[in-house]
mmCIF file of C-alpha atoms in Angstrom:
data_model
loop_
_atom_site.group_PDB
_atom_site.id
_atom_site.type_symbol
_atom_site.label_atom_id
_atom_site.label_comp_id
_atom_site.label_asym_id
_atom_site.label_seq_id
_atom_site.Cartn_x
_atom_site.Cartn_y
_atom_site.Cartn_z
ATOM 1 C CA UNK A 1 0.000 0.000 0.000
ATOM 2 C CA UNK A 2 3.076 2.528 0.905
ATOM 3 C CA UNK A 3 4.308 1.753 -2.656
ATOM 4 C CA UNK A 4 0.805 3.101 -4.196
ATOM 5 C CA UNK A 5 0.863 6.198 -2.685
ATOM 6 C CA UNK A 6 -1.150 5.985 0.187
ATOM 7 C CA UNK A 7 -0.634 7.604 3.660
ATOM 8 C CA UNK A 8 0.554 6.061 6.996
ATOM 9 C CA UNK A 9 -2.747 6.636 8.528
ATOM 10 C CA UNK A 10 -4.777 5.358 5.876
ATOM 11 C CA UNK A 11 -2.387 2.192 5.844
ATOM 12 C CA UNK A 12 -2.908 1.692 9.796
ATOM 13 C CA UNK A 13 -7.005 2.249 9.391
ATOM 14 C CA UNK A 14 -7.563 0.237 6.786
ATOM 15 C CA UNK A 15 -5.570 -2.799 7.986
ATOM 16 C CA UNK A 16 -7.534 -2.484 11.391
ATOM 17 C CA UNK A 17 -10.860 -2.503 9.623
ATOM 18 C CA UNK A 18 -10.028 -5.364 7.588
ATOM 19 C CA UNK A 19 -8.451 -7.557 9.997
ATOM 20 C CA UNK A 20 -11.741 -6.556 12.356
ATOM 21 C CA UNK A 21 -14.248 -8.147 10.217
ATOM 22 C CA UNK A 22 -11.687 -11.841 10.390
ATOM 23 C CA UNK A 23 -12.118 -11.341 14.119
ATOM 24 C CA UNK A 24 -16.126 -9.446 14.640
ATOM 25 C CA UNK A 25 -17.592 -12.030 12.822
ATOM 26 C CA UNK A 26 -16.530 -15.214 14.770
ATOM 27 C CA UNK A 27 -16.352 -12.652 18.231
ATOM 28 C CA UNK A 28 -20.039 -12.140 17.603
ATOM 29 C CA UNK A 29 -21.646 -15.695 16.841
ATOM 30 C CA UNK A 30 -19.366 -16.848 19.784
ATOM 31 C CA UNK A 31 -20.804 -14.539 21.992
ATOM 32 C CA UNK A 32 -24.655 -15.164 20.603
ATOM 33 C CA UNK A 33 -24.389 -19.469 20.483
ATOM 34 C CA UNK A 34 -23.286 -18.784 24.253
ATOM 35 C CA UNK A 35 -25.880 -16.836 25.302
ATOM 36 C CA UNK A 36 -28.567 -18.933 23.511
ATOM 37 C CA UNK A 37 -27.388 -22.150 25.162
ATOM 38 C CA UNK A 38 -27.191 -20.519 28.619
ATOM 39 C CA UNK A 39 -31.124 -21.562 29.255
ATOM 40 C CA UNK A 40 -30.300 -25.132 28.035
ATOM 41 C CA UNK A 41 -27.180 -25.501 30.328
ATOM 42 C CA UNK A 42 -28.639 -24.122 33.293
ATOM 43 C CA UNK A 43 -31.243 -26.133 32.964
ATOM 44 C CA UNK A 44 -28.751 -29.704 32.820
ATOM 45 C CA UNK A 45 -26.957 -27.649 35.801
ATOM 46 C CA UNK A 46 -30.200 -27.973 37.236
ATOM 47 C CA UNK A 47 -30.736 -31.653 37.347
ATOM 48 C CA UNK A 48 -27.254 -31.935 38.978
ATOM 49 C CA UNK A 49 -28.859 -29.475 41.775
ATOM 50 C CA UNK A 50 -27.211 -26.497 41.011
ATOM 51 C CA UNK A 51 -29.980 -23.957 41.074
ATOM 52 C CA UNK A 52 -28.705 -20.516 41.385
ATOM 53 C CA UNK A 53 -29.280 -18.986 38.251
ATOM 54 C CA UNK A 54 -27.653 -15.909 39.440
ATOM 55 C CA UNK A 55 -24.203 -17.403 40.075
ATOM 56 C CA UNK A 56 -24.542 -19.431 36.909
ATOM 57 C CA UNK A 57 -24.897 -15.918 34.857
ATOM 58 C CA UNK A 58 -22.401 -13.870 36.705
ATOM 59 C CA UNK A 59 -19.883 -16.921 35.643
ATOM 60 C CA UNK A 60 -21.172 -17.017 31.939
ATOM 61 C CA UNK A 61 -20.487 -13.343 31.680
ATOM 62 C CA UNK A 62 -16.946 -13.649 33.275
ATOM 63 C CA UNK A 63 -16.073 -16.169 30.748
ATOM 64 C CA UNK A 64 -17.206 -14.052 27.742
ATOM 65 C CA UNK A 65 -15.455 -11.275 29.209
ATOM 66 C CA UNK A 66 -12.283 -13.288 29.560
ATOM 67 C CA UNK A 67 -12.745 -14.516 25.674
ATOM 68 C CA UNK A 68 -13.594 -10.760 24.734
ATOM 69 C CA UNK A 69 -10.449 -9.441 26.143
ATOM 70 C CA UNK A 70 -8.191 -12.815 25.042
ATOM 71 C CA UNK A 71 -9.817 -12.023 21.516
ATOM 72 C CA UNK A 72 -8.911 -8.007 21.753
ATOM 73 C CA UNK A 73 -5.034 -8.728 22.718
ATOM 74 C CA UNK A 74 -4.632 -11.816 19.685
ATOM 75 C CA UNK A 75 -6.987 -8.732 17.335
ATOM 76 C CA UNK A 76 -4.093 -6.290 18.505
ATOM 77 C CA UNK A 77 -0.839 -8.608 17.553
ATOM 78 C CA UNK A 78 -2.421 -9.464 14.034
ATOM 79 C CA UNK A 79 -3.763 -6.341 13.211
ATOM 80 C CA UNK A 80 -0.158 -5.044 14.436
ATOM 81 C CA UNK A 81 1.881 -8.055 11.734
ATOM 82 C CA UNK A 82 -0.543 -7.090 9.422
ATOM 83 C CA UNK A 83 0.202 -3.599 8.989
ATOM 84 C CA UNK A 84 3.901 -4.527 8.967
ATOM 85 C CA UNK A 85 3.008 -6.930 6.455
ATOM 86 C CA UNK A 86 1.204 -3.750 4.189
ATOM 87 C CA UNK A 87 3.296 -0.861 4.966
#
């Protein structure tokens, strides 16, 4: 891209962008199959007597908040070879 003219900037934005949509996309269904199967699960947790849907929830959103931030750091380093790999 640096050899057709275009500008740092531009480089950087549009390598985040595109490298975003490899790592929204799978983010997103991730994050939706989980939260769809959360009634199913806590109802199999249930029939091993583990009834607090509270602590069950505050748990499932933990973990997706562990995978979101996992996710964001492994988004950074490619997005960051990437560019390299453009510029």
């Amino acid at each position: 891209m640096k050899k057709v003219g275009l500008p740092d900037q531009l480089i950087h934005q549009t390598s985040n962008s595109q490298v975003l949509w490899l790592f929204l996309a799978p983010l997103a269904v991730a994050t939706l199959h989980s939260l769809v199967a959360s009634k199913i699960v806590s109802q199999l947790l249930g029939l091993f007597a583990v009834n607090s849907y509270m602590e069950y929830a505050q748990m499932l959103f933990a973990v997706i908040g562990i995978f979101f931030i996992v996710y964001f750091v492994i988004f950074r380093l490619t997005s960051r070879a990437y560019y390299r790999i453009v510029h």
